[in-house]
Short mmCIF file of C-alpha atoms in Angstrom, two decimals:
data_model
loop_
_atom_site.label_atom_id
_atom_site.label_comp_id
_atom_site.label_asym_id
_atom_site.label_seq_id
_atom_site.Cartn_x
_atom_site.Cartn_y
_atom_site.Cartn_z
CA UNK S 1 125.49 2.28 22.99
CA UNK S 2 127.08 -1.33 22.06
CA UNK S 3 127.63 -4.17 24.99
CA UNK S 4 129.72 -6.37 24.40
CA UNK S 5 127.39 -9.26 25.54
CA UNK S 6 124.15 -9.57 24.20
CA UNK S 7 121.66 -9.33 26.74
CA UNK S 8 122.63 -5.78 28.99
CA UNK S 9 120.76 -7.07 31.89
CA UNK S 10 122.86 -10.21 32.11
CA UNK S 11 125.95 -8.49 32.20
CA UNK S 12 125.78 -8.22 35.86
CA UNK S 13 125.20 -11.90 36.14
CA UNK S 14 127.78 -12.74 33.65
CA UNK S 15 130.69 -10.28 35.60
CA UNK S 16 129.89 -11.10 39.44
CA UNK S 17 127.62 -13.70 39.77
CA UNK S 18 128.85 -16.62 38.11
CA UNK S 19 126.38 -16.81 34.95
CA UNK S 20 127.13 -18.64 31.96
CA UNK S 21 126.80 -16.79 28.92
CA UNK S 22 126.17 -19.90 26.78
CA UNK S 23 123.05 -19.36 28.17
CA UNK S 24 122.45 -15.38 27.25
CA UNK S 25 119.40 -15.83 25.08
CA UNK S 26 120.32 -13.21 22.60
CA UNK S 27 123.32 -14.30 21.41
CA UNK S 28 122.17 -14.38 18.12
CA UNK S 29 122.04 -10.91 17.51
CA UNK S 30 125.52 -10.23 17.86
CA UNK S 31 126.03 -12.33 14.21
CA UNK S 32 128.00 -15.15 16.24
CA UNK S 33 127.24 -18.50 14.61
CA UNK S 34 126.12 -20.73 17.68
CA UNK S 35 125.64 -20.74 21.65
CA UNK S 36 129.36 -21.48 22.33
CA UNK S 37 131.17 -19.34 20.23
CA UNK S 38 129.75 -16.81 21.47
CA UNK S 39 130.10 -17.78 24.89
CA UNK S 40 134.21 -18.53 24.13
CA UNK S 41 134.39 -14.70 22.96
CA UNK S 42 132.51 -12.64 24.08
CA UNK S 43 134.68 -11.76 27.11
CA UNK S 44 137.22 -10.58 24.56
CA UNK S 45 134.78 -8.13 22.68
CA UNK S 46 135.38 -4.69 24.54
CA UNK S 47 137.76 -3.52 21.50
CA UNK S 48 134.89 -4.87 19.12
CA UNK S 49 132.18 -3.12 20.72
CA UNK S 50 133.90 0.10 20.91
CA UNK S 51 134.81 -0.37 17.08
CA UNK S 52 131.19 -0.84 16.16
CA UNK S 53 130.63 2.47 18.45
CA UNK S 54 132.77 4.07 16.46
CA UNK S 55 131.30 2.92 13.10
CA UNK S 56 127.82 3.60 13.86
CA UNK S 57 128.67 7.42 14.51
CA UNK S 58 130.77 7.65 11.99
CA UNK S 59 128.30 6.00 9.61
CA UNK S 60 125.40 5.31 11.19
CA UNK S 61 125.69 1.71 10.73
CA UNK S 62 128.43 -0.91 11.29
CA UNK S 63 128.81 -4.46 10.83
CA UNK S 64 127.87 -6.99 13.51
CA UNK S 65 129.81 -7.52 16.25
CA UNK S 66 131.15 -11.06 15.16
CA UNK S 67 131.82 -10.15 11.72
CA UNK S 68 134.11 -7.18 13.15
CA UNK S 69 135.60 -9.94 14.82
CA UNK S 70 135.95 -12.42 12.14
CA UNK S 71 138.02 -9.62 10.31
CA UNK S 72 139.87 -8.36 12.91
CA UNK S 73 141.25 -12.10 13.60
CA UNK S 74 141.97 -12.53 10.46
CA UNK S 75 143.98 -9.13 10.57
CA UNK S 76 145.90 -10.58 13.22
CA UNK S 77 144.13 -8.55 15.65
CA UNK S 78 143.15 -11.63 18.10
CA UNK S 79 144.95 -14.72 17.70
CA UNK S 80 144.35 -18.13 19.88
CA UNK S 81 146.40 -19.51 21.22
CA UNK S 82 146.89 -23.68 21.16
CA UNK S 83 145.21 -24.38 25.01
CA UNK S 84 142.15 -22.29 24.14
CA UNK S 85 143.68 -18.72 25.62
CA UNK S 86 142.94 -15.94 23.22
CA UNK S 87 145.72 -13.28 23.10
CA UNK S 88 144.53 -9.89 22.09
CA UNK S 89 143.18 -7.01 21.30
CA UNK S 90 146.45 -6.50 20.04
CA UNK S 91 146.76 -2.70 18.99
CA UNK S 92 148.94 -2.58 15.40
CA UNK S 93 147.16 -5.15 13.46
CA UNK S 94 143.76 -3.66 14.75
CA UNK S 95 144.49 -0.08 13.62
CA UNK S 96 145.52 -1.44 10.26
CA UNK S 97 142.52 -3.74 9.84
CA UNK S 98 140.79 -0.70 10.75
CA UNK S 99 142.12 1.72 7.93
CA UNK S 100 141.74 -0.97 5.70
CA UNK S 101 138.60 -2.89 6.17
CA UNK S 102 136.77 0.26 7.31
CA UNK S 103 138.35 3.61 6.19
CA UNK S 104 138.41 4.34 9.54
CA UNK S 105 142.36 6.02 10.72
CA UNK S 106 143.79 5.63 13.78
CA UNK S 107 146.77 4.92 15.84
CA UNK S 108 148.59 3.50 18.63
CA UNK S 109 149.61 5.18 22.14
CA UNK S 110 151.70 3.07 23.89
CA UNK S 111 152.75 5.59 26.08
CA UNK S 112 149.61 7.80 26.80
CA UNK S 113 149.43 10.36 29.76
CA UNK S 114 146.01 11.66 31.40
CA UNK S 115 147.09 15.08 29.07
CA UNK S 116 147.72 12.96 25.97
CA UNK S 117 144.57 11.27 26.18
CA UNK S 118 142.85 14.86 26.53
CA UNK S 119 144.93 16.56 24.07
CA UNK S 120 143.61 13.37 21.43
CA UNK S 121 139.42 14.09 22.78
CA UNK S 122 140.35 17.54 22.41
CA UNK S 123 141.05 17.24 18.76
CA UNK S 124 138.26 15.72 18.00
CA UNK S 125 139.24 11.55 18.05
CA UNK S 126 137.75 8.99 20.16
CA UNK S 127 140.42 7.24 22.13
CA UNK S 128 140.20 3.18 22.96
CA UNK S 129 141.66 3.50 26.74
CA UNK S 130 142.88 0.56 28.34
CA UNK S 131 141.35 0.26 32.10
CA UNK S 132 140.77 -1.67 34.78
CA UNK S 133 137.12 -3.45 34.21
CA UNK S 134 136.50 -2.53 37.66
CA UNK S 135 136.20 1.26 36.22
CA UNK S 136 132.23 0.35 35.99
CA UNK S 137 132.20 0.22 39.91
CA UNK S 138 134.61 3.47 40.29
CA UNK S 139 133.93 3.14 43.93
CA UNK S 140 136.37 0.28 44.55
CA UNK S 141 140.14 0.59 43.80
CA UNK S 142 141.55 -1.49 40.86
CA UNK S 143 143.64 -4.22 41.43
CA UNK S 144 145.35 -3.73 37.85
CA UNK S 145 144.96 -0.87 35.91
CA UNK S 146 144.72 -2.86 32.26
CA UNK S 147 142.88 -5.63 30.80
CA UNK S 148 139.51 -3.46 29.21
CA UNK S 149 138.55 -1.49 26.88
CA UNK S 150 136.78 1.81 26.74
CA UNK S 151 135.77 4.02 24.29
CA UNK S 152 136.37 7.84 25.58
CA UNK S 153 134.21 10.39 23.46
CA UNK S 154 135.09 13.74 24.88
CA UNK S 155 135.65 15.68 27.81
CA UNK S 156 133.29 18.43 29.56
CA UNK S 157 134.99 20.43 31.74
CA UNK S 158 137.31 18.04 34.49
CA UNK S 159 135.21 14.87 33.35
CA UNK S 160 136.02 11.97 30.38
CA UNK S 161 133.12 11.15 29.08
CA UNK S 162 132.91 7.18 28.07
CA UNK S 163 131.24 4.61 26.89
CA UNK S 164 131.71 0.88 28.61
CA UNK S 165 131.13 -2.17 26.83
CA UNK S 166 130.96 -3.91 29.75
CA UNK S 167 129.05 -1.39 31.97
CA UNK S 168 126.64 -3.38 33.89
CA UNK S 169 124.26 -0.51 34.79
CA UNK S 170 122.61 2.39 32.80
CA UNK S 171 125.30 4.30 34.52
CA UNK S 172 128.31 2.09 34.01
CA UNK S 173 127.38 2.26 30.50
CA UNK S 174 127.64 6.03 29.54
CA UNK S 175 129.51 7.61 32.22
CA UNK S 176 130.98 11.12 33.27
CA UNK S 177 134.31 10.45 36.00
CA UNK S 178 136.27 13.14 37.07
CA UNK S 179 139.72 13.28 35.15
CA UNK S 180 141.72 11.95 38.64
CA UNK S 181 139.39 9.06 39.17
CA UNK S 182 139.41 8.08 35.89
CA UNK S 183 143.59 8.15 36.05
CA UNK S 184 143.22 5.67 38.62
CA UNK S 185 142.02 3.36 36.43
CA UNK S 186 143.67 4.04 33.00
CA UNK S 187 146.48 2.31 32.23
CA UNK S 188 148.54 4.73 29.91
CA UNK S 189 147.84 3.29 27.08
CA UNK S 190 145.61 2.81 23.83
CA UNK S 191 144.72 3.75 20.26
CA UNK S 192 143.19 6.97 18.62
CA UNK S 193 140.21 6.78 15.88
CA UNK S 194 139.32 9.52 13.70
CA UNK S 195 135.92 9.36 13.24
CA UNK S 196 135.59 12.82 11.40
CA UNK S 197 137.85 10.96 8.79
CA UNK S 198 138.03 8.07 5.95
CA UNK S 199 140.43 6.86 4.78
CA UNK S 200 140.94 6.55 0.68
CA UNK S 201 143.60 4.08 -0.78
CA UNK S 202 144.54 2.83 -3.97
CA UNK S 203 144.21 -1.08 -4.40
CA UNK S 204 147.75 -1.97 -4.05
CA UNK S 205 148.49 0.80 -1.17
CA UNK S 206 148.37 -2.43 1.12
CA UNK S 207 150.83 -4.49 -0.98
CA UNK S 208 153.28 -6.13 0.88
CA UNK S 209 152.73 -5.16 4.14
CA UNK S 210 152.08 -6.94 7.50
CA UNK S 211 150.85 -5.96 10.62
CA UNK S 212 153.20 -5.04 13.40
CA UNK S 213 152.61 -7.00 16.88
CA UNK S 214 151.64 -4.77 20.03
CA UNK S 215 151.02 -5.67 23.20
CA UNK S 216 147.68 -7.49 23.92
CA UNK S 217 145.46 -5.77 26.51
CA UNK S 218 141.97 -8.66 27.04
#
């Protein structure tokens, strides 16, 4: 399971409490290079974390978090803006940096049903969802129904089965929610990985080509 903050017991803090995360004592584990940039980004990591999810299955090892997101900037993935705002995860440029960089296929949903996203665990893919972040307290309704990432791993029987990079409990973190509960957080949309897959290309099979914008979600 991959957080995107550091320190899982200060997630809590960080969401609801008012806590700094300048001040999350393990920062340095998640590769960042000081205190503060890791405390400007790590808000925006929820596509990052499930990435490295994905990677570590997949491989059973993945780079760290901030070198994931050192490449996925560069990919176009994340870009900030002039006043400090960061725009992203934004879905085309990630999938590509994501064949590229990591052999790892996948692609975009921008129109994804409750089926859809069962058909795509069905067949064996993990599926980034976007969500409310409220989905790690599925007792209170959402105010918006975007905004977070999960990673959804499968299905078993009338429950998604997910991982949350921002649960703030043991529970939060690896949850089972009923398919209708979960629809009233899931915002229709997000991207497909094929873990069961890698991608092979030729060394110019990039040439020439640029990512295509899509709509930012954190």
């Amino acid at each position: 399971m991959v957080t995107q903050y550091a320190t899982w017991d200060l997630i809590g803090p960080i969401a609801y409490e008012g806590y700094d995360p300048i001040n999350d004592p393990g920062w340095e584990k998640t590769g960042a290079p000081s205190p503060a940039f890791y405390a400007r980004w790590c808000r925006h990591l929820c596509g990052i974390a499930c990435l490295r999810m994905a990677l570590l299955h997949r491989d059973g090892r993945a780079p760290d978090m901030f070198t994931l997101l050192t490449g996925a900037r560069n990919a176009g993935a994340y870009i900030r803006e002039a006043d400090g705002t960061v725009k992203g995860l934004i879905y085309a440029p990630f999938v590509e940096y994501t064949a590229h960089t990591h052999q790892l296929p996948g692609a975009v949903h921008g129109d994804l049903g409750l089926d859809g996203l069962v058909a795509l665990l069905d067949a064996g893919h993990m599926v980034m969802a976007s969500v409310s972040k409220e989905i790690r307290r599925p007792e209170h309704e959402p105010e918006r129904r975007r905004g977070h990432l999960v990673l959804a791993i499968g299905r078993r029987g009338g429950e998604i089965l997910f991982r949350n990079p921002s649960g703030h409990t043991d529970a939060a973190r690896k949850p089972a929610m009923s398919l209708d509960r979960f629809g009233a957080f899931f915002g229709g949309r997000g991207l497909s990985l094929d873990t069961r897959r890698t991608v092979r290309r030729t060394p110019d099979q990039s040439a020439g080509r640029r990512p295509v914008a899509s709509r930012p979600t954190t």
